[in-house]
PDB file of C-alpha atoms and ligand atoms in Angstrom:
ATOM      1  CA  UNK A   1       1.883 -20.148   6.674  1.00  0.00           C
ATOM      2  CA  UNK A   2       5.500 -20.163   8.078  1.00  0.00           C
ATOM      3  CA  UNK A   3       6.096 -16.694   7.020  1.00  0.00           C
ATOM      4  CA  UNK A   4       4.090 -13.504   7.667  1.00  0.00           C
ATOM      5  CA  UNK A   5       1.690 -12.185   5.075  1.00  0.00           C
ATOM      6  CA  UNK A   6       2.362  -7.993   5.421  1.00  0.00           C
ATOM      7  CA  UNK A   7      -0.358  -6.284   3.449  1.00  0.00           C
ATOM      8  CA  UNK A   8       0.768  -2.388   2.314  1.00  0.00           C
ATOM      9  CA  UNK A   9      -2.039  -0.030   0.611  1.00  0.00           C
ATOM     10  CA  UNK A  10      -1.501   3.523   0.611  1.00  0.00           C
ATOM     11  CA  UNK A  11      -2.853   6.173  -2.284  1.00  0.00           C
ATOM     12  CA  UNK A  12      -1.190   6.124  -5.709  1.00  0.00           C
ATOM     13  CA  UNK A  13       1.401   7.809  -5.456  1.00  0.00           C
ATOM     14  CA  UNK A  14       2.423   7.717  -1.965  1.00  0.00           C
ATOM     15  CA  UNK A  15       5.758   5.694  -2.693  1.00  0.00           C
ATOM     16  CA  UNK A  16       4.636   2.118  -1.329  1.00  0.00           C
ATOM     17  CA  UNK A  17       6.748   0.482  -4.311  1.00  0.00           C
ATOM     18  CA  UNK A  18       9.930   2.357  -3.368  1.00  0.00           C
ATOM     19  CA  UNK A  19       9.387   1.334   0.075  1.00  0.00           C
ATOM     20  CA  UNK A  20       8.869  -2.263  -0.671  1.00  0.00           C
ATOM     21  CA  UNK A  21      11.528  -2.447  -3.312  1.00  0.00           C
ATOM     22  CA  UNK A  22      14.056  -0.479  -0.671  1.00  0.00           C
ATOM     23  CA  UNK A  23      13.402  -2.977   2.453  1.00  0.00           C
ATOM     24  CA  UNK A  24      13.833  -5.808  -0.046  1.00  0.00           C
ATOM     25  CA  UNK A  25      17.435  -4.887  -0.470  1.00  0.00           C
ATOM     26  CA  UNK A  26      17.825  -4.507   3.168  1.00  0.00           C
ATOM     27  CA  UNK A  27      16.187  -7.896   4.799  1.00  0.00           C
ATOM     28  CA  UNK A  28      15.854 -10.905   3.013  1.00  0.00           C
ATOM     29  CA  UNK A  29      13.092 -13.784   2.845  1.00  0.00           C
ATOM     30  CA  UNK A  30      10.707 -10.812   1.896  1.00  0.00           C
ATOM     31  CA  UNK A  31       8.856 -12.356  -1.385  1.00  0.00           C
ATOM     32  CA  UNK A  32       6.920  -9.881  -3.191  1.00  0.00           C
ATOM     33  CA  UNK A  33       4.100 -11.078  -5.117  1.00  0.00           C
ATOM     34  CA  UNK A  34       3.468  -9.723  -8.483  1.00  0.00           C
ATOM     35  CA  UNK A  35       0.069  -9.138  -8.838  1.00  0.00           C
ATOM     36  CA  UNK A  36      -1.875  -9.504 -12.250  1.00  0.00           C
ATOM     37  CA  UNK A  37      -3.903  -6.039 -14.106  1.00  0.00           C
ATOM     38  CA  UNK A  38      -5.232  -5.506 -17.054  1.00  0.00           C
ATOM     39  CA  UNK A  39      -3.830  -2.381 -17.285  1.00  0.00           C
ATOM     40  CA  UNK A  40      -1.212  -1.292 -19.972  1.00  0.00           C
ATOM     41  CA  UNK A  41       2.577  -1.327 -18.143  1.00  0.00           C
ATOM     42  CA  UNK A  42       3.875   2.089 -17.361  1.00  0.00           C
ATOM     43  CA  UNK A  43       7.303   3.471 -18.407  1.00  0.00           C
ATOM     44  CA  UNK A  44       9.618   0.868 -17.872  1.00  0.00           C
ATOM     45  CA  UNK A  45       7.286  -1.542 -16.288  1.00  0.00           C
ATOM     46  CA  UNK A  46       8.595  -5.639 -17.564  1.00  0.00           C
ATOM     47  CA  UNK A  47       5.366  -8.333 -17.658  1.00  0.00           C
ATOM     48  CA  UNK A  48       6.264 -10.730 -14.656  1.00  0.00           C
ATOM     49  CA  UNK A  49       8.281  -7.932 -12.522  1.00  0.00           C
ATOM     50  CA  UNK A  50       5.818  -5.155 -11.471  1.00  0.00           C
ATOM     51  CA  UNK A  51       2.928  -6.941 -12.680  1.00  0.00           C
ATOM     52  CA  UNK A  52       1.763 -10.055 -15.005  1.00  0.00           C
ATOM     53  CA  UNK A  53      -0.353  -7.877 -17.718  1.00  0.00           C
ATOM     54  CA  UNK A  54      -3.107  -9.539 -19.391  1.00  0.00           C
ATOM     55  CA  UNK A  55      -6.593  -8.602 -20.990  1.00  0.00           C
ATOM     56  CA  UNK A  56      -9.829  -8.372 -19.369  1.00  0.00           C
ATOM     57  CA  UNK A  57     -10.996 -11.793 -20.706  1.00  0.00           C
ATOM     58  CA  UNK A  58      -8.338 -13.791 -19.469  1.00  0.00           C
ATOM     59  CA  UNK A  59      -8.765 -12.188 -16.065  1.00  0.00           C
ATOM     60  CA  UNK A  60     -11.829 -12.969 -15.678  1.00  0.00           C
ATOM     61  CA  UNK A  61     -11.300 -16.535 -16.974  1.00  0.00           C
ATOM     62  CA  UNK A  62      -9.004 -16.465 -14.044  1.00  0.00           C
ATOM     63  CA  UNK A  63     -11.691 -15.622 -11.988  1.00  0.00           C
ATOM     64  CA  UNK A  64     -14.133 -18.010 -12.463  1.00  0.00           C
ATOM     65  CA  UNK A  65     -11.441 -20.469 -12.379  1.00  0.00           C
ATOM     66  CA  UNK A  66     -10.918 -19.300  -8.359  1.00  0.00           C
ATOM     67  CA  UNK A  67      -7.189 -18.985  -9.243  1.00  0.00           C
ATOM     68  CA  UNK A  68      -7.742 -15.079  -7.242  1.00  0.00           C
ATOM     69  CA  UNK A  69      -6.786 -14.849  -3.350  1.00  0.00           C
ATOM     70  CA  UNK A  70      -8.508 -11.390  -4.092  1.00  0.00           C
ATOM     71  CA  UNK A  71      -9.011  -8.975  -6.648  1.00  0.00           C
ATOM     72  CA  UNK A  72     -10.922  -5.299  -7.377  1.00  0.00           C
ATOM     73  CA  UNK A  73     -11.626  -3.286  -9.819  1.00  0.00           C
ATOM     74  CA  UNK A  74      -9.210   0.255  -8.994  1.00  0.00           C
ATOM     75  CA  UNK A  75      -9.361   3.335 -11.636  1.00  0.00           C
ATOM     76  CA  UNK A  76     -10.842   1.392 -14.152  1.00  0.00           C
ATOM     77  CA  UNK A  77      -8.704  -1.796 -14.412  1.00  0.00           C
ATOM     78  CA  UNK A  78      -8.591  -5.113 -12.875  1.00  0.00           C
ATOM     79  CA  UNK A  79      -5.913  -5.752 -10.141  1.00  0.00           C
ATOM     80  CA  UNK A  80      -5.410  -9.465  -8.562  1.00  0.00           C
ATOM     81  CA  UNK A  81      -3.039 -11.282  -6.383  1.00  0.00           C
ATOM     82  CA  UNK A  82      -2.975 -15.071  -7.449  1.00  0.00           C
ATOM     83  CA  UNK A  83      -3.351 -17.727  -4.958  1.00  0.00           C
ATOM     84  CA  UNK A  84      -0.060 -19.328  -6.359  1.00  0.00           C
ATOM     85  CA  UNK A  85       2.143 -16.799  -4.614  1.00  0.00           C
ATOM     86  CA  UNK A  86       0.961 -17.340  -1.052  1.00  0.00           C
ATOM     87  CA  UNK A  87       1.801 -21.143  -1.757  1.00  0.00           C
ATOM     88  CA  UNK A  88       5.366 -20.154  -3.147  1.00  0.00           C
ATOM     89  CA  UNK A  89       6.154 -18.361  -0.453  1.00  0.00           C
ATOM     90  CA  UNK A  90       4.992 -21.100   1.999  1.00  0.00           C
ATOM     91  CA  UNK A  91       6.758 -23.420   0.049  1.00  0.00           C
ATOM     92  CA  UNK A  92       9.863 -21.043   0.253  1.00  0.00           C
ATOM     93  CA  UNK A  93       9.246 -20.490   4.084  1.00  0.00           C
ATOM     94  CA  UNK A  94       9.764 -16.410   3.189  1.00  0.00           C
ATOM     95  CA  UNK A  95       7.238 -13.895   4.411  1.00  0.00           C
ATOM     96  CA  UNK A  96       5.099 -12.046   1.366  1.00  0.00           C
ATOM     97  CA  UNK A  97       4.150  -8.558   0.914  1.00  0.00           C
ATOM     98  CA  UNK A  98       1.200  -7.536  -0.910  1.00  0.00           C
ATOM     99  CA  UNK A  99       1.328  -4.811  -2.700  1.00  0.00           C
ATOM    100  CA  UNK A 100      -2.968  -4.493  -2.974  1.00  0.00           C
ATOM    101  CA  UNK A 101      -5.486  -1.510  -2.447  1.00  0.00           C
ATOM    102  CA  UNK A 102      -7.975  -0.905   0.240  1.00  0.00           C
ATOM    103  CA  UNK A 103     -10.384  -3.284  -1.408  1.00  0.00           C
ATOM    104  CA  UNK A 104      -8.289  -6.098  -2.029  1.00  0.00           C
ATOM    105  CA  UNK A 105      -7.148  -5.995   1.775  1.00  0.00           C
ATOM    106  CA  UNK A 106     -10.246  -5.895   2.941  1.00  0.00           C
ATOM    107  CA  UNK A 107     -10.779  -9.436   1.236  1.00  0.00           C
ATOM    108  CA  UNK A 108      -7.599 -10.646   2.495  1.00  0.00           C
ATOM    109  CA  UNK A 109      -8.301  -9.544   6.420  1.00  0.00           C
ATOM    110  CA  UNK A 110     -11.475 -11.545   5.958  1.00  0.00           C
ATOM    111  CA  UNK A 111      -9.789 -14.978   5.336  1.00  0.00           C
ATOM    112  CA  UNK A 112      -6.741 -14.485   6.958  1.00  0.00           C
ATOM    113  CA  UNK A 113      -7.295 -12.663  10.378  1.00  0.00           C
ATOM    114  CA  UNK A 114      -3.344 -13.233  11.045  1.00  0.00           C
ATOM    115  CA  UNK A 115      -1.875 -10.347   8.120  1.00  0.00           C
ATOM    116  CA  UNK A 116      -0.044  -7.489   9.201  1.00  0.00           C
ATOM    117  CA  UNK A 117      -1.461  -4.452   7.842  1.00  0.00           C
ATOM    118  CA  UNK A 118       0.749  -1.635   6.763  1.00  0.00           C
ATOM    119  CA  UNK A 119      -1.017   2.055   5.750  1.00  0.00           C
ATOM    120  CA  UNK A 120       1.193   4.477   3.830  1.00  0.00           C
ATOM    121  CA  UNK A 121       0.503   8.165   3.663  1.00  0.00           C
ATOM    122  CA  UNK A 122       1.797  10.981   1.871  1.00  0.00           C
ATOM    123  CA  UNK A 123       2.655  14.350   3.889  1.00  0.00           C
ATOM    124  CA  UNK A 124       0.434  16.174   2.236  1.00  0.00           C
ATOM    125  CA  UNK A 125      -1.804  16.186  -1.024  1.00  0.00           C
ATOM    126  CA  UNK A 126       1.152  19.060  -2.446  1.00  0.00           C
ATOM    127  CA  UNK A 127       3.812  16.143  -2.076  1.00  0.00           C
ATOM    128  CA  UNK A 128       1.280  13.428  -3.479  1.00  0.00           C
ATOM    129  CA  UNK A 129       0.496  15.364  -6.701  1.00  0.00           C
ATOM    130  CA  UNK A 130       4.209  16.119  -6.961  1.00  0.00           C
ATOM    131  CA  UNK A 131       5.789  12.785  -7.018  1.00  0.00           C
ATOM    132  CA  UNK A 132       2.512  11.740  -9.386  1.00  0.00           C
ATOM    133  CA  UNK A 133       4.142  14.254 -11.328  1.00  0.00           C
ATOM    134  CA  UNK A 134       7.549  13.517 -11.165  1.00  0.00           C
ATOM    135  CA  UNK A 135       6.873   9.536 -11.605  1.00  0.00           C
ATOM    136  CA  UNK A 136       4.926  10.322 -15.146  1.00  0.00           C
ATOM    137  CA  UNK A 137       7.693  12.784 -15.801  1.00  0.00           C
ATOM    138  CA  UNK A 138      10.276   9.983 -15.365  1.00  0.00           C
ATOM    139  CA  UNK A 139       8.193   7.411 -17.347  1.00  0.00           C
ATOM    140  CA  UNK A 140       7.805   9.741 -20.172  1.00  0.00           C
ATOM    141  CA  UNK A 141       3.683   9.420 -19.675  1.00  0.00           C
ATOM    142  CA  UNK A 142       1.660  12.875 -18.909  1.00  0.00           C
ATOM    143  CA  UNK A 143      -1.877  12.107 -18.326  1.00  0.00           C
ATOM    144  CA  UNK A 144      -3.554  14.588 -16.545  1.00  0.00           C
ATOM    145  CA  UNK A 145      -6.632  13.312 -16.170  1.00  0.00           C
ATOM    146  CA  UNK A 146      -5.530   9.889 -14.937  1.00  0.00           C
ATOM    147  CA  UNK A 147      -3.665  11.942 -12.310  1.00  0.00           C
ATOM    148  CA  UNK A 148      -6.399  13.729 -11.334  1.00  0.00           C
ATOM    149  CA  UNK A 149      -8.686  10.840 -10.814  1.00  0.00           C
ATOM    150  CA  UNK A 150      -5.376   9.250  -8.921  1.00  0.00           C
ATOM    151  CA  UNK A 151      -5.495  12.216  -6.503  1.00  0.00           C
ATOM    152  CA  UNK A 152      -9.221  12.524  -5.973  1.00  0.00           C
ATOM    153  CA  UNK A 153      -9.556   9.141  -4.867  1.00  0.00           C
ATOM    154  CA  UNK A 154      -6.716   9.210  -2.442  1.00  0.00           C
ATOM    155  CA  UNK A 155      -8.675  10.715   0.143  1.00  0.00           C
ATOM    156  CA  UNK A 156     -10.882   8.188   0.008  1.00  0.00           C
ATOM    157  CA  UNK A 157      -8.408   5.456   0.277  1.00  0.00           C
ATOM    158  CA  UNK A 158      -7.000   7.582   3.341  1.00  0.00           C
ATOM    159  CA  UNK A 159     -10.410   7.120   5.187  1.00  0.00           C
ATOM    160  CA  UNK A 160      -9.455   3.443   5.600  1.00  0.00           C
ATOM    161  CA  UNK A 161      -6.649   4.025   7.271  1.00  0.00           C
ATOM    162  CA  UNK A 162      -8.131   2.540  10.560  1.00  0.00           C
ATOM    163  CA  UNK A 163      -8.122  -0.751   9.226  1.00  0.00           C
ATOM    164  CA  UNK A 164      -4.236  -1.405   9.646  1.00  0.00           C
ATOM    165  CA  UNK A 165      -2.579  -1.744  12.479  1.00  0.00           C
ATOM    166  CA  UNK A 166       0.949   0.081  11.333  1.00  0.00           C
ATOM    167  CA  UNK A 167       0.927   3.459   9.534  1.00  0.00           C
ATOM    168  CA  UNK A 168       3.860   5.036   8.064  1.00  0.00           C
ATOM    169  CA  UNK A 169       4.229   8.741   7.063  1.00  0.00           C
ATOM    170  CA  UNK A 170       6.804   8.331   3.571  1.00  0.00           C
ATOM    171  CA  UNK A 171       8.117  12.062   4.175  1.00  0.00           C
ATOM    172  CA  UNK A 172      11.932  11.352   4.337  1.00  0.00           C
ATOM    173  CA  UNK A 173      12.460   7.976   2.484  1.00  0.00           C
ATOM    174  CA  UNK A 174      15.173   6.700   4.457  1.00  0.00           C
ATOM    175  CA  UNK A 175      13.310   6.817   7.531  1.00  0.00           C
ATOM    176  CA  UNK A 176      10.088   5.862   5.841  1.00  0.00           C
ATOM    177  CA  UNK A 177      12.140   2.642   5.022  1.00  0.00           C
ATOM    178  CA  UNK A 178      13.854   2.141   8.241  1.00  0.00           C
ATOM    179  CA  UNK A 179      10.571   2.195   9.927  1.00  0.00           C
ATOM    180  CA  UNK A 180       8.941  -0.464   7.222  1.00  0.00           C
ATOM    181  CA  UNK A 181      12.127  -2.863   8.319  1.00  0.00           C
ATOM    182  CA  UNK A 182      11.547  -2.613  11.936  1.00  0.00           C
ATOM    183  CA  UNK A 183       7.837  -3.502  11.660  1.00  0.00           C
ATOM    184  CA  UNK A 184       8.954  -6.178   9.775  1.00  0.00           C
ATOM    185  CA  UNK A 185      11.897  -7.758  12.604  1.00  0.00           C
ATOM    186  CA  UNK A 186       9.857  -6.962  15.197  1.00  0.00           C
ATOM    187  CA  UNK A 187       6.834  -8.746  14.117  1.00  0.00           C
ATOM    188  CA  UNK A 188       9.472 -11.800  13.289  1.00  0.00           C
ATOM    189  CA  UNK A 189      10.796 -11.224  16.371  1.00  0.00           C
ATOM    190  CA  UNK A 190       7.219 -11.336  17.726  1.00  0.00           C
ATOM    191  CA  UNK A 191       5.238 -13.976  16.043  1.00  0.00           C
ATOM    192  CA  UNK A 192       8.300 -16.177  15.468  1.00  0.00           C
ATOM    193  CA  UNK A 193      10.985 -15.325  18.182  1.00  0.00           C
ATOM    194  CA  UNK A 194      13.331 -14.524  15.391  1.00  0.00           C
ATOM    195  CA  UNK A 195      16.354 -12.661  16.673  1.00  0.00           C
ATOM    196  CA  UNK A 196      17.360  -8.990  16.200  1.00  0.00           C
ATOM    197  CA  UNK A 197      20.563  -8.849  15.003  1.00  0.00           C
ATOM    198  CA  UNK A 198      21.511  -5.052  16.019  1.00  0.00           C
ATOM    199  CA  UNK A 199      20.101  -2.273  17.983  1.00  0.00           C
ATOM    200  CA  UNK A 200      17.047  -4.279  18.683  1.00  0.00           C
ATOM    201  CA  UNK A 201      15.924  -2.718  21.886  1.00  0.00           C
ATOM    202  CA  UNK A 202      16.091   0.209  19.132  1.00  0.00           C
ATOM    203  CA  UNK A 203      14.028  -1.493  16.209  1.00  0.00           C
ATOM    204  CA  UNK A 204      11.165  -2.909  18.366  1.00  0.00           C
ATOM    205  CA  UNK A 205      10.843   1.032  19.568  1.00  0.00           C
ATOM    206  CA  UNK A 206      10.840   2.989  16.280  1.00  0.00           C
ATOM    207  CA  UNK A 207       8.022  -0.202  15.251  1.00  0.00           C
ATOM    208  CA  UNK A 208       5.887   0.059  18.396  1.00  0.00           C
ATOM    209  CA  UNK A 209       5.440   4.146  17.489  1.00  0.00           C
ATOM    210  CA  UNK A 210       3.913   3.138  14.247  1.00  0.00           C
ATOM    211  CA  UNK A 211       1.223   1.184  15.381  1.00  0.00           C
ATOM    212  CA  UNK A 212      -1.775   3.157  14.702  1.00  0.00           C
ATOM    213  CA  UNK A 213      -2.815   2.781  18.742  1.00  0.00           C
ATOM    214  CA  UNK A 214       0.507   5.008  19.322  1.00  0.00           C
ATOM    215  CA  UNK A 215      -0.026   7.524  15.990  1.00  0.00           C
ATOM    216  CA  UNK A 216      -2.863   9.530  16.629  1.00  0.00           C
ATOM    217  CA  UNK A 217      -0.701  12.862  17.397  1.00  0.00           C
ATOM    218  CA  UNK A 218       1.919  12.297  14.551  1.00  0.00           C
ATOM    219  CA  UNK A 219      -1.366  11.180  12.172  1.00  0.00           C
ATOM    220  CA  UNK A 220      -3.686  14.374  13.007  1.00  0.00           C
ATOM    221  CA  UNK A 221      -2.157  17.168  10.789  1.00  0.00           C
ATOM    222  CA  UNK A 222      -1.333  14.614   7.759  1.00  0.00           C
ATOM    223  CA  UNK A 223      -5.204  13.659   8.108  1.00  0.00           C
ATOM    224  CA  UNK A 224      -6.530  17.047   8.240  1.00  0.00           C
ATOM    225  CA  UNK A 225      -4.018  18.083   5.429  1.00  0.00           C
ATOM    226  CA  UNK A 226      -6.726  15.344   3.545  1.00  0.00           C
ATOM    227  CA  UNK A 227      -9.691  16.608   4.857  1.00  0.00           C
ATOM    228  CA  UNK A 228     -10.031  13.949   7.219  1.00  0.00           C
ATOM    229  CA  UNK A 229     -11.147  14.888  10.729  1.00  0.00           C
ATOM    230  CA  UNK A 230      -7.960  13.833  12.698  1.00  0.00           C
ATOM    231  CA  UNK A 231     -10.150  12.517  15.611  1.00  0.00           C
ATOM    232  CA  UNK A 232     -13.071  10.463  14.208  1.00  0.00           C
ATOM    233  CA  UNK A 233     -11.038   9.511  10.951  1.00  0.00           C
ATOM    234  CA  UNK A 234     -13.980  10.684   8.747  1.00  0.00           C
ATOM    235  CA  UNK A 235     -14.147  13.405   6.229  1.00  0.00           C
ATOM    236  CA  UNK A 236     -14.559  17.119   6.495  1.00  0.00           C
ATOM    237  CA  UNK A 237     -16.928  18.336   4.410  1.00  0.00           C
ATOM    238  CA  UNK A 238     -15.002  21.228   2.052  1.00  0.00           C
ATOM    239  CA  UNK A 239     -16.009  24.687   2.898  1.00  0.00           C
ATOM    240  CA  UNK A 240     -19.105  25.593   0.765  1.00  0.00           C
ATOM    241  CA  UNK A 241     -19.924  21.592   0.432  1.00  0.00           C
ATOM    242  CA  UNK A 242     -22.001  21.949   3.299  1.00  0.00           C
ATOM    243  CA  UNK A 243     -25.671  20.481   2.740  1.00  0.00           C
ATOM    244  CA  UNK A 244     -28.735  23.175   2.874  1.00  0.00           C
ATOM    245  CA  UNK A 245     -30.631  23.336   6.329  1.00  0.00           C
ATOM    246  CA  UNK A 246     -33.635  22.319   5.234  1.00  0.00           C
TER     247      UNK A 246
HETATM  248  P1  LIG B   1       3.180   3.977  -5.282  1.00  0.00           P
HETATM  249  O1  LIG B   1       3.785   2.629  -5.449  1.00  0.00           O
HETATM  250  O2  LIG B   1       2.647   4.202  -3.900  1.00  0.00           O
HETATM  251  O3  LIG B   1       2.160   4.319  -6.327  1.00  0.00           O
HETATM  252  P2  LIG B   1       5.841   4.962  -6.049  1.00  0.00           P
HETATM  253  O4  LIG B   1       6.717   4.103  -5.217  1.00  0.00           O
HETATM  254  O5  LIG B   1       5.750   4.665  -7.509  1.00  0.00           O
HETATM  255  O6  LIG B   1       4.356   5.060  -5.429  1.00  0.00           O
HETATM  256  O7  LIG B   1       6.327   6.461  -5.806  1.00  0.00           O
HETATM  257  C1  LIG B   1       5.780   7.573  -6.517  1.00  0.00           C
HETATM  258  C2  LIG B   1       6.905   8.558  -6.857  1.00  0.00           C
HETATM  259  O8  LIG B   1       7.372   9.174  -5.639  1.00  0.00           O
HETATM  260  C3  LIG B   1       8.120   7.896  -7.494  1.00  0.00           C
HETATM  261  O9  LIG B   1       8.619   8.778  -8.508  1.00  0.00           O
HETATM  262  C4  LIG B   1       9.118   7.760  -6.328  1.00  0.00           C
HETATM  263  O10 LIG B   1      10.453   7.802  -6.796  1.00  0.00           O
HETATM  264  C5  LIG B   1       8.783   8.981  -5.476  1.00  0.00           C
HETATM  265  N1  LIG B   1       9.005   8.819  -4.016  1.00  0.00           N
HETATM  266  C6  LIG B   1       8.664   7.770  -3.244  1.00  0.00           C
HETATM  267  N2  LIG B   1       8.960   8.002  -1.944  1.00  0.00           N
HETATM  268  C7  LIG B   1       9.503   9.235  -1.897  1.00  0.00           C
HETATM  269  C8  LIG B   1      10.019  10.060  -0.815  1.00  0.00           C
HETATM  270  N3  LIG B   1      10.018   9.670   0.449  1.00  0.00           N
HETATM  271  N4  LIG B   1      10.485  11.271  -1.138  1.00  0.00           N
HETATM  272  C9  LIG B   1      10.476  11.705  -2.424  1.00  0.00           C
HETATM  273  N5  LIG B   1      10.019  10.988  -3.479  1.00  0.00           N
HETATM  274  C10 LIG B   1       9.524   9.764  -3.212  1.00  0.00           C
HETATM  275  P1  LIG B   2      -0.797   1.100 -10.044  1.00  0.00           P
HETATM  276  O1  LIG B   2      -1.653   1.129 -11.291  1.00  0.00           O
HETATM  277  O2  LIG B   2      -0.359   2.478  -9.629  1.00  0.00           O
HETATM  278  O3  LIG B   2       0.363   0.152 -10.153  1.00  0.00           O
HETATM  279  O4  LIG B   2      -1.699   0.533  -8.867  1.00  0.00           O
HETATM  280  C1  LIG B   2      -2.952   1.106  -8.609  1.00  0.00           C
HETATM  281  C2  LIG B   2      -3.533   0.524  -7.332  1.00  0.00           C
HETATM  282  O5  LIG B   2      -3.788  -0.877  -7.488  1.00  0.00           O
HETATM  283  C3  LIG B   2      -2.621   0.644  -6.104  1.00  0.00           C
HETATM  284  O6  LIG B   2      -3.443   1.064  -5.009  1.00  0.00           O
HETATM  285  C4  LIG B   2      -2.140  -0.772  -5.870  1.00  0.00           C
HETATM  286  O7  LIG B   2      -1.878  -1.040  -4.486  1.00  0.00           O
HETATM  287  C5  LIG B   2      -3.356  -1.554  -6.321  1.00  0.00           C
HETATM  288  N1  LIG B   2      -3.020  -2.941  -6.640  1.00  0.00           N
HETATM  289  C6  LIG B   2      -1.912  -3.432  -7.234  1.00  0.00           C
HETATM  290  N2  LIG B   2      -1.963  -4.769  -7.305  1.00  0.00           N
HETATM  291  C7  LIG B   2      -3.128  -5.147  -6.725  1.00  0.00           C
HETATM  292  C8  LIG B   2      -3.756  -6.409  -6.486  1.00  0.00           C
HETATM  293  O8  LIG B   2      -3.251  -7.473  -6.796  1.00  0.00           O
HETATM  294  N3  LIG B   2      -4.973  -6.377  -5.879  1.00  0.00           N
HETATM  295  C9  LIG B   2      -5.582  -5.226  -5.505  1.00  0.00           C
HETATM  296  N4  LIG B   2      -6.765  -5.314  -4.879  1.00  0.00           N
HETATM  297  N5  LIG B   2      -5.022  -4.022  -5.702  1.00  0.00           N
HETATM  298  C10 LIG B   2      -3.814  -3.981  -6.319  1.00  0.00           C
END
């Protein structure tokens, strides 16, 4: 394509929308393809803006009808990116951003060795259940248990983390989103020779220290805040988890 395909994943929670939805205002030709669920939209959520809701059955019609660049199954409900949006945003010359989880990526990395993988991660676990919290708060929705099963499979998610070549640490959002726009120009500037137009010595810097080659310091206590062994990326068994000796 003419554009770049970015994929993002990060856990639930993590505040990958905000990000996407904040460099959107700040660089344009960034399309954003709405993906399609069959889950039930969420506070203020509008069919055809966060999502194209639908039922199981006409999901899986879409299925069989190979109309899917990718889809998984994630907490119990169908999630999909269409094929149509990749040709739209050919069409349109723009770059897209997929919005997809560690299972959808996966798919995409396999038939399109060329995406730019982008890995969001909370702080901490405290800050993930918090804004969890404070997003069902907001969209007047208080399911525990959904949040629980949100939280407990973030880890998880986290353990994938090796698969993308950028991570970004969403602690502060404004830096959180200045570092999503430099990946972005620089990998224009990169793949395409597109100019910088300010401070670019500056942008291809702050998008060079989140590659995941140059992030293994800033990565280790976030990791291990996770459970995740901060050098071999796998997971630390919780204390008492251990398996018997025999
Ligand atoms: P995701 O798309 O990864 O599931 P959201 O973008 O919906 O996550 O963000 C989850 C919640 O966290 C939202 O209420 C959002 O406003 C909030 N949020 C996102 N980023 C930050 C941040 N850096 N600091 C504080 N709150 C944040
Ligand atoms: P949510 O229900 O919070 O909107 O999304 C739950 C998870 O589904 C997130 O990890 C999100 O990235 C993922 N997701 C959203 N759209 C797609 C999609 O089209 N394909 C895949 N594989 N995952 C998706």
């Amino acid at each position: 394509m003419a554009g770049i395909l970015f994929i993002i994943s990060a856990p639930s929670g993590s505040g990958k929308s905000t990000l996407v939805s904040e460099l959107r205002k700040q660089v344009s030709g960034v399309d954003f393809a709405v993906s399609w669920t069959t889950r039930a939209p969420r506070g203020s959520e509008e069919d055809g803006r966060e999502y194209h809701f639908t039922t199981r059955e006409e999901f899986l019609r879409m299925v069989d009808k190979g109309l899917f660049l990718e889809y998984a199954e994630v907490f119990g409900h169908f999630y999909g990116t269409a094929r149509q949006s990749l040709d739209d945003a050919l069409a349109a010359g723009h770059d897209l951003m997929l919005d997809i989880d560690v299972q959808g990526a996966a798919q995409v990395r396999a038939k399109m060795a060329e995406a730019v993988g982008i890995f969001v991660l909370p702080p901490n676990p405290k800050v993930l259940r918090t804004r969890l919290r404070n997003r069902s708060r907001a969209e007047g929705v208080m399911d525990e248990d959904e949040l629980f099963r949100r939280l407990g499979q973030a880890r998880n998610e986290i353990e994938n983390y090796r698969q993308y070549g950028y991570i970004l640490v969403n602690d502060v959002l404004d830096r959180a989103v200045a570092q999503l726009e430099a990946i972005v120009l620089s990998e224009r500037f990169y793949r395409n020779g597109e100019e910088i137009a300010y401070r670019s010595r500056r942008v291809l810097e702050v998008a060079a220290a989140c590659l995941q080659a140059n992030s293994q310091e800033r990565l280790k206590p976030v990791l291990e805040a996770f459970g995740i062994d901060g050098d071999s990326g796998q997971q630390q068994l919780p204390f008492g988890d251990e398996p018997d000796d025999d």
